[in-house]
mmCIF file of C-alpha atoms in Angstrom:
data_model
loop_
_atom_site.group_PDB
_atom_site.id
_atom_site.type_symbol
_atom_site.label_atom_id
_atom_site.label_comp_id
_atom_site.label_asym_id
_atom_site.label_seq_id
_atom_site.Cartn_x
_atom_site.Cartn_y
_atom_site.Cartn_z
ATOM 1 C CA MET A 24 30.237 19.879 36.542
ATOM 2 C CA VAL A 25 33.916 20.892 37.444
ATOM 3 C CA ILE A 26 33.756 23.612 34.861
ATOM 4 C CA LEU A 27 30.601 25.149 36.408
ATOM 5 C CA ASP A 28 32.111 24.923 39.924
ATOM 6 C CA ASN A 29 35.271 26.676 38.728
ATOM 7 C CA TYR A 30 33.272 29.386 36.996
ATOM 8 C CA TYR A 31 31.141 30.010 39.985
ATOM 9 C CA SER A 32 34.164 30.080 42.232
ATOM 10 C CA GLU A 33 35.917 32.473 39.942
ATOM 11 C CA TYR A 34 32.863 34.643 39.599
ATOM 12 C CA ILE A 35 32.507 34.928 43.448
ATOM 13 C CA GLY A 36 36.201 35.623 43.684
ATOM 14 C CA TYR A 37 35.885 38.424 41.125
ATOM 15 C CA LEU A 38 32.947 39.976 43.048
ATOM 16 C CA LYS A 39 34.734 39.777 46.271
ATOM 17 C CA LYS A 40 38.002 41.182 44.934
ATOM 18 C CA ASN A 41 36.187 44.086 43.122
ATOM 19 C CA ARG A 42 33.520 44.678 45.763
ATOM 20 C CA ASP A 43 34.648 48.233 46.765
ATOM 21 C CA GLU A 44 35.079 49.221 43.052
ATOM 22 C CA ILE A 45 31.681 47.928 42.155
ATOM 23 C CA ARG A 46 30.054 49.630 45.214
ATOM 24 C CA GLU A 47 31.756 52.990 44.243
ATOM 25 C CA ALA A 48 30.488 52.744 40.766
ATOM 26 C CA LEU A 49 27.007 52.493 41.895
ATOM 27 C CA ILE A 50 27.199 55.498 44.274
ATOM 28 C CA ILE A 51 26.798 58.934 42.967
ATOM 29 C CA PRO A 52 28.529 61.523 45.106
ATOM 30 C CA PRO A 53 26.061 64.271 46.186
ATOM 31 C CA ASP A 54 28.277 67.103 44.910
ATOM 32 C CA SER A 55 29.028 65.571 41.467
ATOM 33 C CA LYS A 56 27.814 66.834 38.147
ATOM 34 C CA ARG A 57 25.751 63.592 37.786
ATOM 35 C CA ALA A 58 24.022 64.112 41.049
ATOM 36 C CA VAL A 59 22.981 67.682 40.108
ATOM 37 C CA LEU A 60 21.743 66.461 36.695
ATOM 38 C CA TYR A 61 19.852 63.486 38.099
ATOM 39 C CA SER A 62 18.476 65.210 41.167
ATOM 40 C CA LYS A 63 16.474 67.784 39.117
ATOM 41 C CA ILE A 64 14.918 64.968 37.023
ATOM 42 C CA PHE A 65 14.420 62.755 40.124
ATOM 43 C CA ASN A 66 12.714 65.531 42.175
ATOM 44 C CA GLU A 67 10.395 66.423 39.304
ATOM 45 C CA ASN A 68 9.261 62.812 39.089
ATOM 46 C CA TYR A 69 9.367 61.697 42.718
ATOM 47 C CA TYR A 70 6.185 61.348 44.675
ATOM 48 C CA ALA A 71 6.480 60.589 48.390
ATOM 49 C CA MET A 72 4.525 57.527 49.377
ATOM 50 C CA PRO A 73 2.236 57.649 52.347
ATOM 51 C CA GLU A 74 3.080 55.617 55.469
ATOM 52 C CA PRO A 75 2.214 52.030 54.647
ATOM 53 C CA ILE A 76 -0.829 50.591 56.163
ATOM 54 C CA GLN A 77 -0.010 47.595 58.355
ATOM 55 C CA PRO A 78 -2.449 44.814 57.311
ATOM 56 C CA ARG A 79 -4.201 42.933 60.065
ATOM 57 C CA ALA A 80 -4.268 39.943 57.804
ATOM 58 C CA LEU A 81 -1.485 37.481 56.974
ATOM 59 C CA ILE A 82 -0.834 37.911 53.203
ATOM 60 C CA SER A 83 1.285 35.716 50.923
ATOM 61 C CA ALA A 84 2.523 36.686 47.495
ATOM 62 C CA THR A 85 3.651 34.236 44.754
ATOM 63 C CA ASP A 86 5.371 34.668 41.454
ATOM 64 C CA GLY A 87 7.410 32.360 39.160
ATOM 65 C CA SER A 88 10.228 32.775 36.733
ATOM 66 C CA GLU A 89 11.884 30.775 33.920
ATOM 67 C CA PHE A 90 15.089 30.240 32.297
ATOM 68 C CA VAL A 91 15.541 28.291 28.940
ATOM 69 C CA ARG A 92 18.714 27.561 26.926
ATOM 70 C CA GLU A 93 18.930 25.426 23.849
ATOM 71 C CA LEU A 94 21.708 22.869 23.720
ATOM 72 C CA TYR A 95 23.588 21.999 20.544
ATOM 73 C CA ASN A 96 21.548 18.871 20.115
ATOM 74 C CA GLY A 97 18.237 20.748 20.113
ATOM 75 C CA LYS A 98 17.247 19.771 23.747
ATOM 76 C CA LYS A 99 16.552 22.601 26.089
ATOM 77 C CA ILE A 100 17.620 23.202 29.642
ATOM 78 C CA ILE A 101 14.438 24.483 31.309
ATOM 79 C CA LEU A 102 14.412 25.889 34.811
ATOM 80 C CA THR A 103 11.227 26.998 36.438
ATOM 81 C CA ARG A 104 10.799 28.223 39.913
ATOM 82 C CA ALA A 105 8.337 30.153 42.089
ATOM 83 C CA PHE A 106 8.755 31.998 45.376
ATOM 84 C CA THR A 107 6.053 32.731 47.934
ATOM 85 C CA ILE A 108 6.726 35.312 50.383
ATOM 86 C CA CYS A 109 4.682 35.437 53.553
ATOM 87 C CA GLY A 110 5.813 37.873 56.205
ATOM 88 C CA ARG A 111 9.530 37.330 56.550
ATOM 89 C CA GLU A 112 9.442 33.667 55.353
ATOM 90 C CA GLU A 113 10.096 32.516 51.750
ATOM 91 C CA PHE A 114 8.850 29.212 50.162
ATOM 92 C CA LEU A 115 10.581 28.051 47.059
ATOM 93 C CA SER A 116 9.668 25.452 44.537
ATOM 94 C CA THR A 117 11.961 24.741 41.657
ATOM 95 C CA ARG A 118 12.487 22.188 38.799
ATOM 96 C CA ILE A 119 15.102 21.674 36.206
ATOM 97 C CA TYR A 120 14.380 19.726 33.059
ATOM 98 C CA ILE A 121 16.499 18.740 30.139
ATOM 99 C CA LYS A 122 13.968 17.995 27.429
ATOM 100 C CA ALA A 123 13.372 17.932 23.773
ATOM 101 C CA VAL A 124 10.490 20.379 23.121
ATOM 102 C CA ASN A 125 9.736 21.865 19.743
ATOM 103 C CA ARG A 126 9.674 25.645 19.389
ATOM 104 C CA TYR A 127 5.942 25.782 18.824
ATOM 105 C CA SER A 128 5.154 24.018 22.136
ATOM 106 C CA LEU A 129 7.959 25.422 24.207
ATOM 107 C CA GLN A 130 6.352 28.572 25.638
ATOM 108 C CA ASN A 131 3.176 26.729 26.546
ATOM 109 C CA TYR A 132 5.237 23.894 28.190
ATOM 110 C CA VAL A 133 7.464 26.336 30.197
ATOM 111 C CA THR A 134 4.484 28.490 31.234
ATOM 112 C CA ARG A 135 2.507 25.401 32.455
ATOM 113 C CA ASN A 136 5.571 24.096 34.395
ATOM 114 C CA MET A 137 6.065 27.547 35.937
ATOM 115 C CA GLU A 138 2.406 27.535 37.006
ATOM 116 C CA ILE A 139 2.981 24.148 38.651
ATOM 117 C CA GLN A 140 5.881 25.519 40.643
ATOM 118 C CA GLU A 141 3.759 28.503 41.649
ATOM 119 C CA HIS A 142 1.084 26.134 42.876
ATOM 120 C CA LEU A 143 3.507 24.025 44.769
ATOM 121 C CA SER A 144 5.189 27.003 46.349
ATOM 122 C CA VAL A 145 1.940 28.520 47.604
ATOM 123 C CA THR A 146 0.797 25.138 48.758
ATOM 124 C CA LYS A 147 3.955 24.821 50.962
ATOM 125 C CA CYS A 148 3.136 28.237 52.358
ATOM 126 C CA ILE A 149 -0.551 27.699 53.175
ATOM 127 C CA SER A 150 0.283 24.220 54.623
ATOM 128 C CA SER A 151 2.525 25.815 57.261
ATOM 129 C CA LYS A 152 0.929 29.251 57.724
ATOM 130 C CA ASN A 153 -2.564 30.437 58.437
ATOM 131 C CA VAL A 154 -2.749 32.740 55.369
ATOM 132 C CA ASP A 155 -5.699 34.993 55.159
ATOM 133 C CA ILE A 156 -4.969 36.302 51.528
ATOM 134 C CA ALA A 157 -2.891 34.549 48.878
ATOM 135 C CA LEU A 158 -1.869 36.699 45.987
ATOM 136 C CA LEU A 159 -0.944 34.632 42.933
ATOM 137 C CA ASP A 160 0.759 35.505 39.635
ATOM 138 C CA GLY A 161 -1.815 36.312 36.918
ATOM 139 C CA SER A 162 -1.231 33.224 34.800
ATOM 140 C CA ALA A 163 -1.737 30.803 37.640
ATOM 141 C CA GLY A 164 -4.590 32.827 39.059
ATOM 142 C CA GLY A 165 -6.244 32.936 35.621
ATOM 143 C CA ARG A 166 -5.877 29.215 35.165
ATOM 144 C CA LEU A 167 -7.541 28.543 38.549
ATOM 145 C CA GLY A 168 -10.253 30.949 37.593
ATOM 146 C CA ASP A 169 -10.868 29.096 34.319
ATOM 147 C CA LYS A 170 -11.413 25.816 36.180
ATOM 148 C CA ASN A 171 -14.207 27.277 38.506
#
């Protein structure tokens, strides 16, 4: 664990030390050759969006993600998590497993666990908010539809 703590501290230190250089690398000065090149392409493909409609309903949106790494002994580190955003609030559900899962079952196992995290995340949200519309990721939504 000390190795990870040191790595994290070093990484944060690097980002802080090089913050200005990183920021400068991401900004394209308006009078540069790159800006002239990109602005033509950008303007040809940019469509202004209309003013957003402010919904009268309270809407939540949920999606999950996964991270899998295989260890030298064949076991997998599996992280599944899901976020639900409702207004300005976020609801997180996450789980980390270290498990032996064969390669043929891995994707199904990870997907199911991610769907569980999505379900837990949206459940946290609707337990504390009076949500009118809950938008779910396609896999979890599809699985719920299969059961009804």
